Coordinates of C-alpha atoms in Angstrom, one line a residue:
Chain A
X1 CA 102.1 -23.7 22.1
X2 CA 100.5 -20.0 20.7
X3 CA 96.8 -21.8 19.8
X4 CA 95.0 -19.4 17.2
X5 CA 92.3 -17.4 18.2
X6 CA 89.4 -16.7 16.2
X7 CA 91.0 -13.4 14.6
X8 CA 94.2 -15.3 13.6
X9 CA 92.4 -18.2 12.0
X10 CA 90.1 -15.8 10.4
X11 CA 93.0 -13.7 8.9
X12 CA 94.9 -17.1 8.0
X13 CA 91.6 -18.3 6.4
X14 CA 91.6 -14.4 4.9
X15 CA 94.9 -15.4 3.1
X16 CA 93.9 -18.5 1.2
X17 CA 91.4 -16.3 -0.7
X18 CA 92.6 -15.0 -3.9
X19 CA 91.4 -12.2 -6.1
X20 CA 88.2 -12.6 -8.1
X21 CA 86.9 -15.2 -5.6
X22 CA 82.9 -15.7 -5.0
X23 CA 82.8 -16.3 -1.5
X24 CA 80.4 -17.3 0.6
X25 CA 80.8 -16.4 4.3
X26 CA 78.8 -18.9 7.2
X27 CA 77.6 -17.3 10.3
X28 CA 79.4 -16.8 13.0
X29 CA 83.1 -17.1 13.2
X30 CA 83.2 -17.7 9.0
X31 CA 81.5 -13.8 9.0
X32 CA 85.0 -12.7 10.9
X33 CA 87.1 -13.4 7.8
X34 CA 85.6 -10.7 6.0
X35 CA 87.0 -8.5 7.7
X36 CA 90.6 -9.7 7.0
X37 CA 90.7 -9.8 3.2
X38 CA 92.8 -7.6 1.3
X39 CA 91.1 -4.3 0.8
X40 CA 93.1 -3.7 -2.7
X41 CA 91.8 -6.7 -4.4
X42 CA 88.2 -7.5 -6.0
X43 CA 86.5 -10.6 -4.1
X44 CA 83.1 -11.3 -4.1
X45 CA 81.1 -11.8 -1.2
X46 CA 77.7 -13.5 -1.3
X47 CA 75.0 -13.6 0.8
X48 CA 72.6 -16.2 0.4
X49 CA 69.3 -13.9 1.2
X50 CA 69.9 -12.6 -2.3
X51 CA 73.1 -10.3 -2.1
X52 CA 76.4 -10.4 -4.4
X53 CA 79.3 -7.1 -3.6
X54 CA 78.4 -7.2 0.2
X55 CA 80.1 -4.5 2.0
X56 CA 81.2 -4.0 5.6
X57 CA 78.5 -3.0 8.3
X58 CA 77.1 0.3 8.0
X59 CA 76.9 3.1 10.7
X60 CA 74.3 3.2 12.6
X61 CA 72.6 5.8 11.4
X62 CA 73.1 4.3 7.2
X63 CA 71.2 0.8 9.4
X64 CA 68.5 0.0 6.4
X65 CA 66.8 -3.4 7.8
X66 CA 66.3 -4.6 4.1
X67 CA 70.2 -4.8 3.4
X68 CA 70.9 -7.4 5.7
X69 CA 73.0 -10.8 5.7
X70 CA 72.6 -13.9 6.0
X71 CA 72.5 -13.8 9.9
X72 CA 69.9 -10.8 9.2
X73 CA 72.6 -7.9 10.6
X74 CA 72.7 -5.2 8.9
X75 CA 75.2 -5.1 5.8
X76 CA 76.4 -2.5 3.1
X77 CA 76.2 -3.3 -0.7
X78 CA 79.7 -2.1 -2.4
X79 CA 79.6 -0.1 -5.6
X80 CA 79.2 -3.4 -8.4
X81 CA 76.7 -5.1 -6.1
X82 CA 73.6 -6.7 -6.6
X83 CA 70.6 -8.1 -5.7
X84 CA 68.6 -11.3 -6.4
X85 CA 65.9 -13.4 -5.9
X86 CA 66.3 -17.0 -3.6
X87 CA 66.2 -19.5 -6.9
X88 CA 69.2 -17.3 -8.4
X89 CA 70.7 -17.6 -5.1
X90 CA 70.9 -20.9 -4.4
X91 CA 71.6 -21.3 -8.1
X92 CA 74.7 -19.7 -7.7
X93 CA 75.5 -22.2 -4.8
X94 CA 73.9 -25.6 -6.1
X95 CA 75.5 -24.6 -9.9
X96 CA 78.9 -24.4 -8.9
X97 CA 79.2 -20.8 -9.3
X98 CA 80.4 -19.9 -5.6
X99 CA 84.1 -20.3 -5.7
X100 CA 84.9 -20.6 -1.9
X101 CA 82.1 -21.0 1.3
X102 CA 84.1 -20.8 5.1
X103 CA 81.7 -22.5 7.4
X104 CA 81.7 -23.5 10.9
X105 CA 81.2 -27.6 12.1
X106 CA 80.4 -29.8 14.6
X107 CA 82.5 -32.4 13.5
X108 CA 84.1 -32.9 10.1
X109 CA 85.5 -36.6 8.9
X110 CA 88.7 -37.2 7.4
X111 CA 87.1 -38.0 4.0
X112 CA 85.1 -34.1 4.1
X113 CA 82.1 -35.3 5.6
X114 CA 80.3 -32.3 7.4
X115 CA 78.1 -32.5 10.3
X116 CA 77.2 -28.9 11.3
X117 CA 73.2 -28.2 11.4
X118 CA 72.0 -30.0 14.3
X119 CA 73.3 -32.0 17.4
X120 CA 71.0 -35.0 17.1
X121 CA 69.4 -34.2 20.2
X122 CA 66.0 -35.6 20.1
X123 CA 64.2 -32.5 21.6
X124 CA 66.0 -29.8 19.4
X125 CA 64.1 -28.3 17.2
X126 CA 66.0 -28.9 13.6
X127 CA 66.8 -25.7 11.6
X128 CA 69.2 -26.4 8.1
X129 CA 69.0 -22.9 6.5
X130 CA 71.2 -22.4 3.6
X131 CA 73.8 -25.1 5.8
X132 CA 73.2 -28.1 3.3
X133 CA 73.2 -25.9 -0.1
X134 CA 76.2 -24.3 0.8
X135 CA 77.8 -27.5 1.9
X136 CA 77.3 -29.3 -1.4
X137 CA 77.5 -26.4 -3.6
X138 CA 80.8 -24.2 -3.3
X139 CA 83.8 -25.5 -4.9
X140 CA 86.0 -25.7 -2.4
X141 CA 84.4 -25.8 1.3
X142 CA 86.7 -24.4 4.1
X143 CA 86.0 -25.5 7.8
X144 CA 86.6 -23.1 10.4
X145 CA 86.5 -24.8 14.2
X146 CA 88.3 -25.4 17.3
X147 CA 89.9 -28.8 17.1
X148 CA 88.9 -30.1 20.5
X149 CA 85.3 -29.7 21.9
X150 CA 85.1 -27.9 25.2
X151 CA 85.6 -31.7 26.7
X152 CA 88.7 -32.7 24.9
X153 CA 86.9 -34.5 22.3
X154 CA 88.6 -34.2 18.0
X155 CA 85.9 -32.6 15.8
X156 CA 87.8 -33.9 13.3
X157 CA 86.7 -37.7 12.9
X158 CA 87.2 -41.0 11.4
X159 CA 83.4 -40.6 11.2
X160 CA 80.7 -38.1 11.8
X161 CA 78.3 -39.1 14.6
X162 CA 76.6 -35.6 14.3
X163 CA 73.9 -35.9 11.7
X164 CA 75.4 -35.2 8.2
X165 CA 75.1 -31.9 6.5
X166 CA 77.0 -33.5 3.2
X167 CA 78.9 -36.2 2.3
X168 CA 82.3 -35.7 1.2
X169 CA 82.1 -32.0 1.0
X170 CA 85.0 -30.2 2.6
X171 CA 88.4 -29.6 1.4
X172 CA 90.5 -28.0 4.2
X173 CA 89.8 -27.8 7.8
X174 CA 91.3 -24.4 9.6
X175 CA 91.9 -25.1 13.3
X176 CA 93.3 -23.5 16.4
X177 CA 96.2 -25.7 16.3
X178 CA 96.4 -27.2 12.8
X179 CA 95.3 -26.8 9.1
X180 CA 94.4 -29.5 7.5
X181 CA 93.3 -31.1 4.6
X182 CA 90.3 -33.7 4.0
X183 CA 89.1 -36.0 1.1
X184 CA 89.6 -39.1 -0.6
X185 CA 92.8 -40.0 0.9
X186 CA 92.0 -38.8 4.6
X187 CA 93.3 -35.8 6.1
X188 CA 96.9 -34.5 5.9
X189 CA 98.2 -31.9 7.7
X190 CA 99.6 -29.1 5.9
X191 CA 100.3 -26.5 8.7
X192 CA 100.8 -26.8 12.4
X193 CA 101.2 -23.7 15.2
X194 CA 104.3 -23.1 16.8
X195 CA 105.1 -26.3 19.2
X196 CA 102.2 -28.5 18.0
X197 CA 103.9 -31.4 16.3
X198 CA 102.2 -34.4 14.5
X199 CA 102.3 -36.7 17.3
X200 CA 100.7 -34.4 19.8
X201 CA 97.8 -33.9 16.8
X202 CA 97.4 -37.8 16.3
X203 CA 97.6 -38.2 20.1
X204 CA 94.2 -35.4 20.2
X205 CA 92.6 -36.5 17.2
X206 CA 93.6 -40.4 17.0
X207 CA 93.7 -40.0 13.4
X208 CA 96.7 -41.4 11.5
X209 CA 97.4 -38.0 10.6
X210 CA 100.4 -37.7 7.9
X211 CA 102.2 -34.2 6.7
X212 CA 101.2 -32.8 3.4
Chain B
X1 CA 40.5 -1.7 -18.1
X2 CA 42.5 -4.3 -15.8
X3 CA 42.8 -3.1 -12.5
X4 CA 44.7 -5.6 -9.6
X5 CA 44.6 -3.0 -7.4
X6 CA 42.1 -3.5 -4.4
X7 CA 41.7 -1.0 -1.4
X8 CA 42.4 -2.8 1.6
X9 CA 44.0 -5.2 2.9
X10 CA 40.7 -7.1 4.5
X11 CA 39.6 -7.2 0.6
X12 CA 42.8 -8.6 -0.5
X13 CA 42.4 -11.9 1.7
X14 CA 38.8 -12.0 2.1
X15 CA 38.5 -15.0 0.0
X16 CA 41.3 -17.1 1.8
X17 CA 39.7 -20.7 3.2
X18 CA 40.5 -22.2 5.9
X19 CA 42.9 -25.1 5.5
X20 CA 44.5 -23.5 2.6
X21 CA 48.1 -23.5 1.7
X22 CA 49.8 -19.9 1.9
X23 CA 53.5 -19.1 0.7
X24 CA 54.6 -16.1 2.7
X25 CA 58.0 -14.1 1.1
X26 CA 60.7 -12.8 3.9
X27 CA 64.0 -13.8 5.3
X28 CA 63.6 -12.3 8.6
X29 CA 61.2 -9.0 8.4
X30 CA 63.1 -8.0 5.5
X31 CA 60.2 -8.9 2.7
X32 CA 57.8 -9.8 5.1
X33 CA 54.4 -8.8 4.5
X34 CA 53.0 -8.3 8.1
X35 CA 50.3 -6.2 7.1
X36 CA 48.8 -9.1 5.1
X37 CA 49.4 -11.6 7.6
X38 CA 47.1 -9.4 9.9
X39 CA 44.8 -8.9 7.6
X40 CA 44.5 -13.2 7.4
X41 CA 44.9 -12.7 11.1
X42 CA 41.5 -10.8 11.3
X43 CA 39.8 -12.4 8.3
X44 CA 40.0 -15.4 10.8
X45 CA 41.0 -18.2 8.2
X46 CA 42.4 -21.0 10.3
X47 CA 44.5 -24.3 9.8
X48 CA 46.2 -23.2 7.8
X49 CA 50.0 -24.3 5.8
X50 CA 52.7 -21.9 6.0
X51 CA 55.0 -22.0 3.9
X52 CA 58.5 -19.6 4.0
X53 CA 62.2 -19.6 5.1
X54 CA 61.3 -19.3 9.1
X55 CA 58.5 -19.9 11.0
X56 CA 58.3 -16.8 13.0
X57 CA 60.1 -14.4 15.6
X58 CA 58.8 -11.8 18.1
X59 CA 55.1 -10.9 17.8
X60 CA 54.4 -9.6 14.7
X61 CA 54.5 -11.8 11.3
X62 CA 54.1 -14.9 10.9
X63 CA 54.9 -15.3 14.5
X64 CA 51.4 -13.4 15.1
X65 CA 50.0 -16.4 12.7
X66 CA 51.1 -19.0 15.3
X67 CA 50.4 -16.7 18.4
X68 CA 46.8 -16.6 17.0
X69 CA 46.6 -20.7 16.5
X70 CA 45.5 -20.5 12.7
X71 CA 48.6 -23.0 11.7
X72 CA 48.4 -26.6 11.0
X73 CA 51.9 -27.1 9.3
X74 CA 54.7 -25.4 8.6
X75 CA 57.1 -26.2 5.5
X76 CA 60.1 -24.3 6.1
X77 CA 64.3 -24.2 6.4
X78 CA 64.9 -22.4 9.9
X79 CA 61.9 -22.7 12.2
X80 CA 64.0 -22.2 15.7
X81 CA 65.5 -18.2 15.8
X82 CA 66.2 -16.3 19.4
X83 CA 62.8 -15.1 19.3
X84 CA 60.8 -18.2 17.7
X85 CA 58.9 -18.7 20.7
X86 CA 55.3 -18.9 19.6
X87 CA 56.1 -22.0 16.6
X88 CA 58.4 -23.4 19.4
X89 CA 56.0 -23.7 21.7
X90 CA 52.9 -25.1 19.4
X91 CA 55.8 -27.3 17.9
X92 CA 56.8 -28.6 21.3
X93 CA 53.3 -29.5 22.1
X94 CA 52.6 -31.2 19.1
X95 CA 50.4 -28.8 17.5
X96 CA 51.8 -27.7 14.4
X97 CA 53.5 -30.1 12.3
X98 CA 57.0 -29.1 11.0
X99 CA 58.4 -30.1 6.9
X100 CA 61.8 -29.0 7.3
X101 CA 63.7 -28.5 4.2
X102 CA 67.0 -27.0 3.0
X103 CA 66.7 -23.3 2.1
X104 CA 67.9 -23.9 -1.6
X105 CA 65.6 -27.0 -2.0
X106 CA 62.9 -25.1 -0.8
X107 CA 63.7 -22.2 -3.6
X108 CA 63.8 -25.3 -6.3
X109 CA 60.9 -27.1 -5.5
X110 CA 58.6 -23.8 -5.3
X111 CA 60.4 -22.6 -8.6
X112 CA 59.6 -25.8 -10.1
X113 CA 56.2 -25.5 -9.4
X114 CA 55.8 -21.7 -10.8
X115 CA 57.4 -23.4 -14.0
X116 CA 55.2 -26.4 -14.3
X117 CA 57.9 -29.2 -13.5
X118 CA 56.6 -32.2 -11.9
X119 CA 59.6 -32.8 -9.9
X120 CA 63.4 -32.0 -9.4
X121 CA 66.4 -34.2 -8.6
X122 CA 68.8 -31.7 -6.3
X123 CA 72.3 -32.8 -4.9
X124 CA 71.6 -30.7 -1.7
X125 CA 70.6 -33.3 1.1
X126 CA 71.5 -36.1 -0.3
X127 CA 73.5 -38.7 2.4
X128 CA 71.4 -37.0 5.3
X129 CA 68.8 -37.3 7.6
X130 CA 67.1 -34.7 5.6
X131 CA 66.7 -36.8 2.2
X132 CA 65.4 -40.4 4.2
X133 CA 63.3 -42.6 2.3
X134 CA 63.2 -40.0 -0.7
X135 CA 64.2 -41.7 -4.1
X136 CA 67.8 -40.8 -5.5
X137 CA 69.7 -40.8 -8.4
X138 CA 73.2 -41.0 -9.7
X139 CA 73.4 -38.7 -12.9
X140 CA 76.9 -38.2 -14.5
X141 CA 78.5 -39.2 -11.3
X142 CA 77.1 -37.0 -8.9
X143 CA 74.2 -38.0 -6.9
X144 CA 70.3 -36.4 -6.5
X145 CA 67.3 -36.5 -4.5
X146 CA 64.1 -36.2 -5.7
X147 CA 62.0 -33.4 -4.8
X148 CA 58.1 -32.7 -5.5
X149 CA 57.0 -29.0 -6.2
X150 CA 55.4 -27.2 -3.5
X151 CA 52.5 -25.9 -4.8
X152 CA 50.0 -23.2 -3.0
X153 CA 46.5 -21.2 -2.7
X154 CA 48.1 -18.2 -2.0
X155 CA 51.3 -16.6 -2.0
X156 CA 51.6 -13.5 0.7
X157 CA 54.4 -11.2 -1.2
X158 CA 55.9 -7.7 0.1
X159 CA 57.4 -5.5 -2.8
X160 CA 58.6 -2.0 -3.1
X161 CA 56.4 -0.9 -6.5
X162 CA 53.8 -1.7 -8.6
X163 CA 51.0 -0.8 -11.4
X164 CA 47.9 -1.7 -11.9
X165 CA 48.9 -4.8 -14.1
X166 CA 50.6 -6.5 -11.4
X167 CA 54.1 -5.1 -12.2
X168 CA 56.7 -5.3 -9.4
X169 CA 59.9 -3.9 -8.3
X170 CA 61.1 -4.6 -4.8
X171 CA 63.8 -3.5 -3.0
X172 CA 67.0 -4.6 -1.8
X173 CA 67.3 -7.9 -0.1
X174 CA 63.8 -7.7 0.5
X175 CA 63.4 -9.4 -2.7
X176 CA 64.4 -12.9 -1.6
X177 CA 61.2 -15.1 -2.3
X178 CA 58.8 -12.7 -3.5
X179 CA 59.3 -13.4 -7.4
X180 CA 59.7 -17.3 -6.8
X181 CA 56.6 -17.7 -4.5
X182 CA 54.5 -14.9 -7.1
X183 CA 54.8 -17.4 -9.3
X184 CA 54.4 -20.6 -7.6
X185 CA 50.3 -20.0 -6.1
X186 CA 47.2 -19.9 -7.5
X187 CA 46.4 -16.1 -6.1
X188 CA 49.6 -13.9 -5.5
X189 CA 48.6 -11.2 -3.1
X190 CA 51.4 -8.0 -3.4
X191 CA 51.3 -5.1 -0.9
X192 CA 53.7 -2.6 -1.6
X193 CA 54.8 1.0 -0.4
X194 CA 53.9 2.9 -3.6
X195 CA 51.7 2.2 -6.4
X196 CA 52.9 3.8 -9.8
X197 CA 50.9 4.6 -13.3
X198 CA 51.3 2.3 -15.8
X199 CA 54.6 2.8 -17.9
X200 CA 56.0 4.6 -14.4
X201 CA 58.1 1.0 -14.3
X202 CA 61.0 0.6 -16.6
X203 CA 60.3 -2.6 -18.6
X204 CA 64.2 -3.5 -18.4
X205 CA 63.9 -3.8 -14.7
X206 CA 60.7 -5.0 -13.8
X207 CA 61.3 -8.2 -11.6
X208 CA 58.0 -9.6 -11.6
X209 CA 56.1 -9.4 -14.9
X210 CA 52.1 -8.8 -13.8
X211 CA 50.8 -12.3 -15.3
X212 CA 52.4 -13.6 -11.9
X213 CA 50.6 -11.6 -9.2
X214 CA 47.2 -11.4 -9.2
X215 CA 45.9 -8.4 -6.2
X216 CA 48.0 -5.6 -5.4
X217 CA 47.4 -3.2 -2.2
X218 CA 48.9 -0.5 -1.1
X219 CA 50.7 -0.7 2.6
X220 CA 48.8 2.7 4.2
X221 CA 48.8 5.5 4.2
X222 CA 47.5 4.6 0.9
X223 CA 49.2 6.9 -2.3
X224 CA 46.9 8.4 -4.3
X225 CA 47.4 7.2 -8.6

């Protein structure tokens, strides 16, 4: 079985992005997918510390510390870019002007619940960010995650047991293994890797999984 | 003649109290006004609320704030950063108390209170740990929390330009909470890299309009009008 690594789901992620798209981008893996989209067409990027047209990384010697991303690493602004204030930002997220956001999860349930801001661990110190604007704010939510944890265990669930980020949230979850998609009806998968089949994914998950 | 400029920095905070409630602008350094913050830093006002998007990183900032134990609470979205030390620490030890809200929430509820709303109903939290106990509401289908203003003494803002009106420009992604905080305190305090004639600032592109900020000072070496 040929799992995906983080540049093949990016680009695979990369390819469900059409022209004209406002995108949101998550730190982290999420950030990788910029660098697979189609250099011909026109889509959007927006970063949520007040940034629309964002550009690749600079060279290090173009490093200016106030055009950073989200993750605060230095970005470029592409000609058409702009600049705004946090209530225009979050505007853009909260008023359903962001087209697409790719974000990274803890777990995600079958229904599009999100759990991906904080382990529950009762001496973490909580930090949400932008995690629960962009969650309930984008139009379509993509998940971008292993499906196993490092101990075997399905991040995608029956139920999050993480503490929520939003409810009912995601539309398609991008995986090593498996794409699949989430909401109302539960998740169905709608592409598999080379030598996964649906048995072996129901047999990591325990989901009744059905094809697309 | 109106004149918001003042010649130091000391000047610009020497009125802040302790126990007062201070909005600070900044997503990481960019648009953070650390010159101000050591000016508050040396003015010695203590217990104080912070509120802004982290809580502090490194030394310098508000990190500098917590280092020098002048905060009582922080209102906030993403206290805990590689270098967040100092607020981890106090936090840990149950010194500074911690009102963690969503980054767009926090935008909202200190928009609403620079526009005079007495609350806000906002989709983002709603179902989490993060919205517990706070009323909701289902409005055409899609459900809200609601959200109280966060009002303060003092906003803490870093811009690029202004006049002697108040008038600011900032630059790039330094922007981020400046113009929402300006106009969400009772006293805006701006420092900025240059300070321009009146008229120098194109009307069409002036972020903040002056009736929002209410001190401006000039980060040194200080230009000469």
């Amino acid at each position: 079985m040929q799992r995906m690594d983080r540049n093949a789901l990016a680009a695979r992620v990369a390819r469900d992005i059409p022209e004209g798209a406002y995108v949101n981008l998550g730190i982290g893996a999420p950030t990788m997918v910029a660098n697979f989209l189609p250099k011909d067409k026109d889509i959007f990027l927006q970063s949520e510390n007040g940034l629309l047209g964002m550009g690749p990384a600079p060279e290090p010697e173009d490093i200016d510390w106030e055009l950073i991303n989200a993750g605060k690493q230095p970005v470029t602004i592409l000609p058409g870019g702009s600049y705004f204030h946090h209530g225009d930002s979050f505007a853009m997220m909260r008023g359903g002007h962001i087209d697409i956001c790719v974000l990274g999860a803890f777990q995600v349930s079958i229904h599009g619940d999100l759990a991906n801001w904080h382990t529950g661990a009762p001496d973490a110190i909580p930090a949400v960010g932008g995690a629960m604007d962009l969650a309930i704010g984008a139009r379509d939510v993509f998940v971008m995650m292993d499906l196993l944890t490092k101990s075997g265990e399905s991040k995608l669930v029956r139920q999050c047991t993480y503490p929520l980020t939003g409810l009912a949230c995601v539309s398609r979850v991008y995986t090593d293994v498996a794409i699949f998609d989430v909401g109302p009806d539960g998740a169905h998968v709608i592409e598999m890797v080379e030598g996964m089949t649906l048995d072996t994914l129901r047999a990591l998950t325990g989901l009744e999984l059905t094809e697309a | 003649m109106i004149n918001k400029i003042v010649a130091s920095m000391a000047e610009a905070v020497a009125d802040m109290q302790d126990g007062a409630s201070i909005m600070i602008s900044g997503f990481g350094d960019a648009g953070a006004p650390a010159e101000l913050i050591e000016a508050v830093i040396a003015q010695g006002a203590t217990d104080l609320t912070i509120i802004s998007n982290n809580a502090g990183a490194g030394e310098t900032g508000i990190a500098a704030l917590m280092r020098a134990n002048r905060v009582r609470k922080v209102i906030c979205s993403f206290p805990r950063q590689a270098a967040s030390h100092h607020f981890d620490a106090r936090y840990r030890a149950g010194e500074v108390e911690l009102e963690l809200v969503p980054q767009g929430n926090l935008a909202a509820r200190i928009q609403a209170a620079g526009a005079g709303l007495g609350a806000i109903f906002t989709p983002t939290g709603y179902g989490t740990m993060l919205a517990q106990g706070k009323e909701t509401r289902e409005i055409d289908g899609r459900h809200y929390v609601l959200e109280y203003p966060i009002h303060a003494d003092f906003a803490l803002v870093k811009a690029r330009a202004a006049d002697r009106w108040g008038n600011l420009v900032y630059r790039k992604v330094a922007r981020n909470f400046g113009p929402i905080m300006a106009m969400a305190a009772k006293t805006t305090i701006v420092q900025v890299a240059e300070i321009v004639e009146l008229g120098a600032l194109d009307p069409e592109t002036i972020v903040t309009p002056g009736i929002f900020v209410d001190r401006v000072v000039a980060m040194q070496p200080a230009p000469t009008v």
